Amino acid sequence: MTRFLICVLGPTAIGKTALSIKLAQHFTTEIISADSRQFFKELSIGTAAPSPGELASAKHHFIHHKSINDNYNVGAFERDAISLLNEKFNKNPLMIMVGGSGLYIDAVIKGLDDFPDIDPNIRVELNQKLEKQGLESLQKQLEILDKTIFDQISIDNPHRIIRALEICIGTGKPYSSFLKTSNTKRDFDIIKIGLTADREEIYNRINQRVDDMVAAGLVEEATSLFTFKHLNALNTVGYKEIFAYLEGEYSLDFAISEIKKNSRRFAKRQMTWFKKDESIQWFHYKTSTEDIIEYIENKMTK
């Protein structure tokens, strides 16, 4: 029997969670979350994690299964997700994966890229540069050394920036030159569904989501996590701006406006990543679930 992984993709705040739950209910199956910000149990409001009601509507995996103190990366996620899929496919020929973290989605679909070992002193030097000169200096350096990867990764994440830079510096070649040209062969078929809208509509949805997060207690959640702000899991949009407010660097209104701006930038990078994948079938986010189900079922029967 052919096994299928249905991937629900798209920018932040577009409605991926709601669609994935409807699909899981229709196909009587379970959901794998590939949103790297929702892995951590301490982060709820600021990551727009599924609500208790949504989690109860369909079985989810990889939601709040780790602590911010855990060292969990894309390699570990690939291993855990493939192991789970192998287990679940023994009982159900269809599973759903949902998320906006392109790197984590690709790890499950395509496998990870192979990179050479790099002198650890390079990372030490880059961390020192980050501390002394700030993230912008590293961003500019990466844009010069590898514009391709600069346009694809989350440039607000120093861990990602430093990882790309250490490959560029240590090998003398662009990080992007080491990306896979052929995918790891998986023993399941993949159907990719993308949700989208025009830019203004996406941005309005993002702005509304941020307002909803603040009303739900984002500032209080970030305040409770302030002592952990040095952890990589918290160096993310929605928390770092509130930390700047708590440190007196921003007013609250400015912090909220920065969350909206940085979330819009993140959505733009997400779409840059996804748009290069011609195998994604795009639907306007208001498309009826029935029409999307019909498309999936037609793909499965071909």
XYZ file of N, CA, C and O in Angstrom, residues 4-10 16 19 23 94-99 102 104-111 183-184 186 188-196 273-283 292-293 295-297 299-300:
220
model
N 1.457 8.028 2.233
C 1.477 9.437 1.851
C 1.746 10.330 3.056
O 1.187 10.131 4.136
N 2.594 11.325 2.827
C 2.783 12.404 3.792
C 2.243 13.673 3.152
O 2.753 14.135 2.127
N 1.178 14.217 3.748
C 0.575 15.461 3.265
C 1.216 16.620 4.021
O 1.131 16.687 5.251
N 1.877 17.523 3.303
C 2.561 18.655 3.923
C 1.746 19.927 3.726
O 1.429 20.289 2.588
N 1.414 20.590 4.826
C 0.675 21.854 4.786
C 1.666 22.964 5.101
O 2.196 23.045 6.217
N 1.908 23.826 4.105
C 2.990 24.806 4.184
C 2.450 26.221 3.984
O 1.304 26.417 3.601
N 3.319 27.202 4.239
C 2.934 28.589 3.997
C 3.488 29.516 5.052
O 4.093 29.074 6.039
N -2.468 27.533 8.653
C -2.002 26.155 8.448
C -2.530 25.207 9.512
O -2.923 24.071 9.211
N -6.250 24.254 8.928
C -6.420 23.340 7.800
C -5.909 21.949 8.139
O -6.568 20.934 7.812
N -7.937 18.387 7.891
C -7.462 17.269 7.075
C -7.260 16.017 7.922
O -7.617 14.906 7.506
N -1.531 7.274 5.753
C -1.471 8.722 5.502
C -1.180 9.463 6.795
O -1.808 9.215 7.823
N -0.214 10.379 6.734
C 0.111 11.268 7.855
C 0.185 12.695 7.330
O 0.368 12.927 6.135
N 0.049 13.653 8.242
C 0.086 15.064 7.877
C 1.241 15.742 8.607
O 1.475 15.496 9.793
N 1.978 16.586 7.888
C 3.022 17.407 8.500
C 2.707 18.871 8.206
O 2.374 19.219 7.067
N 2.804 19.715 9.210
C 2.441 21.117 9.044
C 3.519 22.003 9.655
O 4.110 21.663 10.681
N 3.788 23.130 8.996
C 4.745 24.054 9.583
C 5.238 25.089 8.603
O 5.021 24.995 7.390
N 10.977 25.932 6.891
C 11.357 25.246 5.669
C 12.491 24.261 5.838
O 12.477 23.162 5.260
N 13.310 22.503 8.467
C 12.864 21.301 9.182
C 11.957 20.448 8.302
O 12.011 19.211 8.358
N 11.135 21.081 7.493
C 10.296 20.340 6.557
C 11.164 19.608 5.539
O 10.975 18.420 5.269
N 12.135 20.321 4.976
C 13.013 19.706 3.984
C 13.836 18.568 4.574
O 14.174 17.609 3.874
N 14.183 18.667 5.841
C 14.952 17.588 6.479
C 14.180 16.278 6.439
O 14.753 15.207 6.219
N 12.860 16.349 6.656
C 12.025 15.142 6.622
C 11.788 14.678 5.191
O 11.840 13.489 4.892
N 11.564 15.622 4.297
C 11.226 15.276 2.916
C 12.452 14.847 2.115
O 12.412 13.860 1.374
N 13.543 15.582 2.275
C 14.705 15.401 1.401
C 15.921 14.801 2.095
O 16.838 14.322 1.429
N 15.972 14.864 3.426
C 17.181 14.498 4.149
C 18.075 15.709 4.312
O 17.900 16.729 3.643
N 17.962 14.284 -3.495
C 17.313 14.063 -2.210
C 17.492 12.629 -1.722
O 17.651 11.703 -2.512
N 17.464 12.473 -0.408
C 17.406 11.139 0.183
C 16.083 10.491 -0.230
O 15.026 11.131 -0.165
N 12.871 8.603 0.160
C 11.961 8.209 1.227
C 11.004 7.135 0.699
O 10.720 7.082 -0.508
N 7.873 6.917 1.137
C 6.493 7.402 1.127
C 6.384 8.512 0.084
O 7.372 9.173 -0.260
N 5.176 8.702 -0.438
C 4.920 9.769 -1.396
C 4.557 11.047 -0.653
O 3.985 11.004 0.447
N 4.864 12.169 -1.267
C 4.672 13.465 -0.609
C 3.742 14.325 -1.451
O 3.943 14.470 -2.663
N 2.727 14.865 -0.815
C 1.815 15.816 -1.457
C 1.898 17.124 -0.677
O 1.642 17.152 0.523
N 2.280 18.185 -1.362
C 2.505 19.471 -0.695
C 1.386 20.454 -1.018
O 1.106 20.722 -2.181
N 0.800 20.974 0.059
C -0.273 21.957 -0.037
C 0.232 23.268 0.553
O 0.665 23.308 1.712
N 0.175 24.343 -0.237
C 0.594 25.646 0.270
C -0.593 26.587 0.403
O -1.466 26.629 -0.473
N -0.640 27.325 1.512
C -1.666 28.348 1.706
C -1.038 29.721 1.507
O 0.066 29.980 1.999
N -1.742 30.592 0.818
C -1.176 31.900 0.540
C -2.283 32.944 0.413
O -3.478 32.641 0.499
N 11.589 30.894 0.450
C 11.996 29.487 0.569
C 11.012 28.584 -0.176
O 11.403 27.740 -0.982
N 9.711 28.763 0.088
C 8.711 27.855 -0.467
C 8.496 28.063 -1.967
O 8.212 27.101 -2.691
N 8.600 29.274 -2.434
C 8.290 29.562 -3.834
C 9.265 28.887 -4.796
O 8.933 28.691 -5.973
N 10.440 28.529 -4.316
C 11.393 27.852 -5.206
C 11.027 26.381 -5.414
O 11.619 25.706 -6.263
N 10.043 25.894 -4.661
C 9.622 24.497 -4.758
C 8.403 24.405 -5.673
O 7.281 24.730 -5.280
N 8.618 23.948 -6.900
C 7.539 23.899 -7.887
C 6.546 22.767 -7.633
O 5.503 22.709 -8.288
N 6.858 21.888 -6.699
C 5.941 20.768 -6.420
C 4.829 21.145 -5.447
O 3.927 20.352 -5.198
N 4.865 22.353 -4.899
C 3.811 22.795 -3.980
C 2.598 23.266 -4.777
O 2.719 24.063 -5.705
N 1.438 22.759 -4.417
C 0.177 23.232 -5.009
C -0.380 24.325 -4.094
O -0.730 24.060 -2.941
N -0.472 25.540 -4.607
C -0.876 26.675 -3.794
C -2.381 26.889 -3.854
O -3.003 26.787 -4.915
N -2.949 27.214 -2.683
C -4.355 27.554 -2.565
C -4.480 28.855 -1.781
O -3.728 29.082 -0.819
N -9.672 21.372 -1.269
C -8.309 20.908 -1.013
C -8.291 19.392 -0.829
O -7.407 18.699 -1.333
N -9.275 18.866 -0.128
C -9.387 17.410 0.041
C -9.557 16.730 -1.314
O -8.942 15.688 -1.587
N -8.478 17.757 -4.184
C -7.171 17.774 -4.858
C -6.273 16.654 -4.318
O -5.638 15.923 -5.074
N -6.229 16.518 -2.988
C -5.377 15.499 -2.355
C -5.806 14.099 -2.800
O -4.982 13.257 -3.166
N -7.096 13.839 -2.769
C -7.584 12.511 -3.119
C -7.337 12.189 -4.594
O -7.017 11.051 -4.948
N -4.760 13.336 -6.292
C -3.323 13.063 -6.363
C -3.020 11.650 -5.867
O -2.153 10.965 -6.414
N -3.717 11.230 -4.845
C -3.463 9.908 -4.259
C -3.886 8.777 -5.197
O -3.284 7.697 -5.157
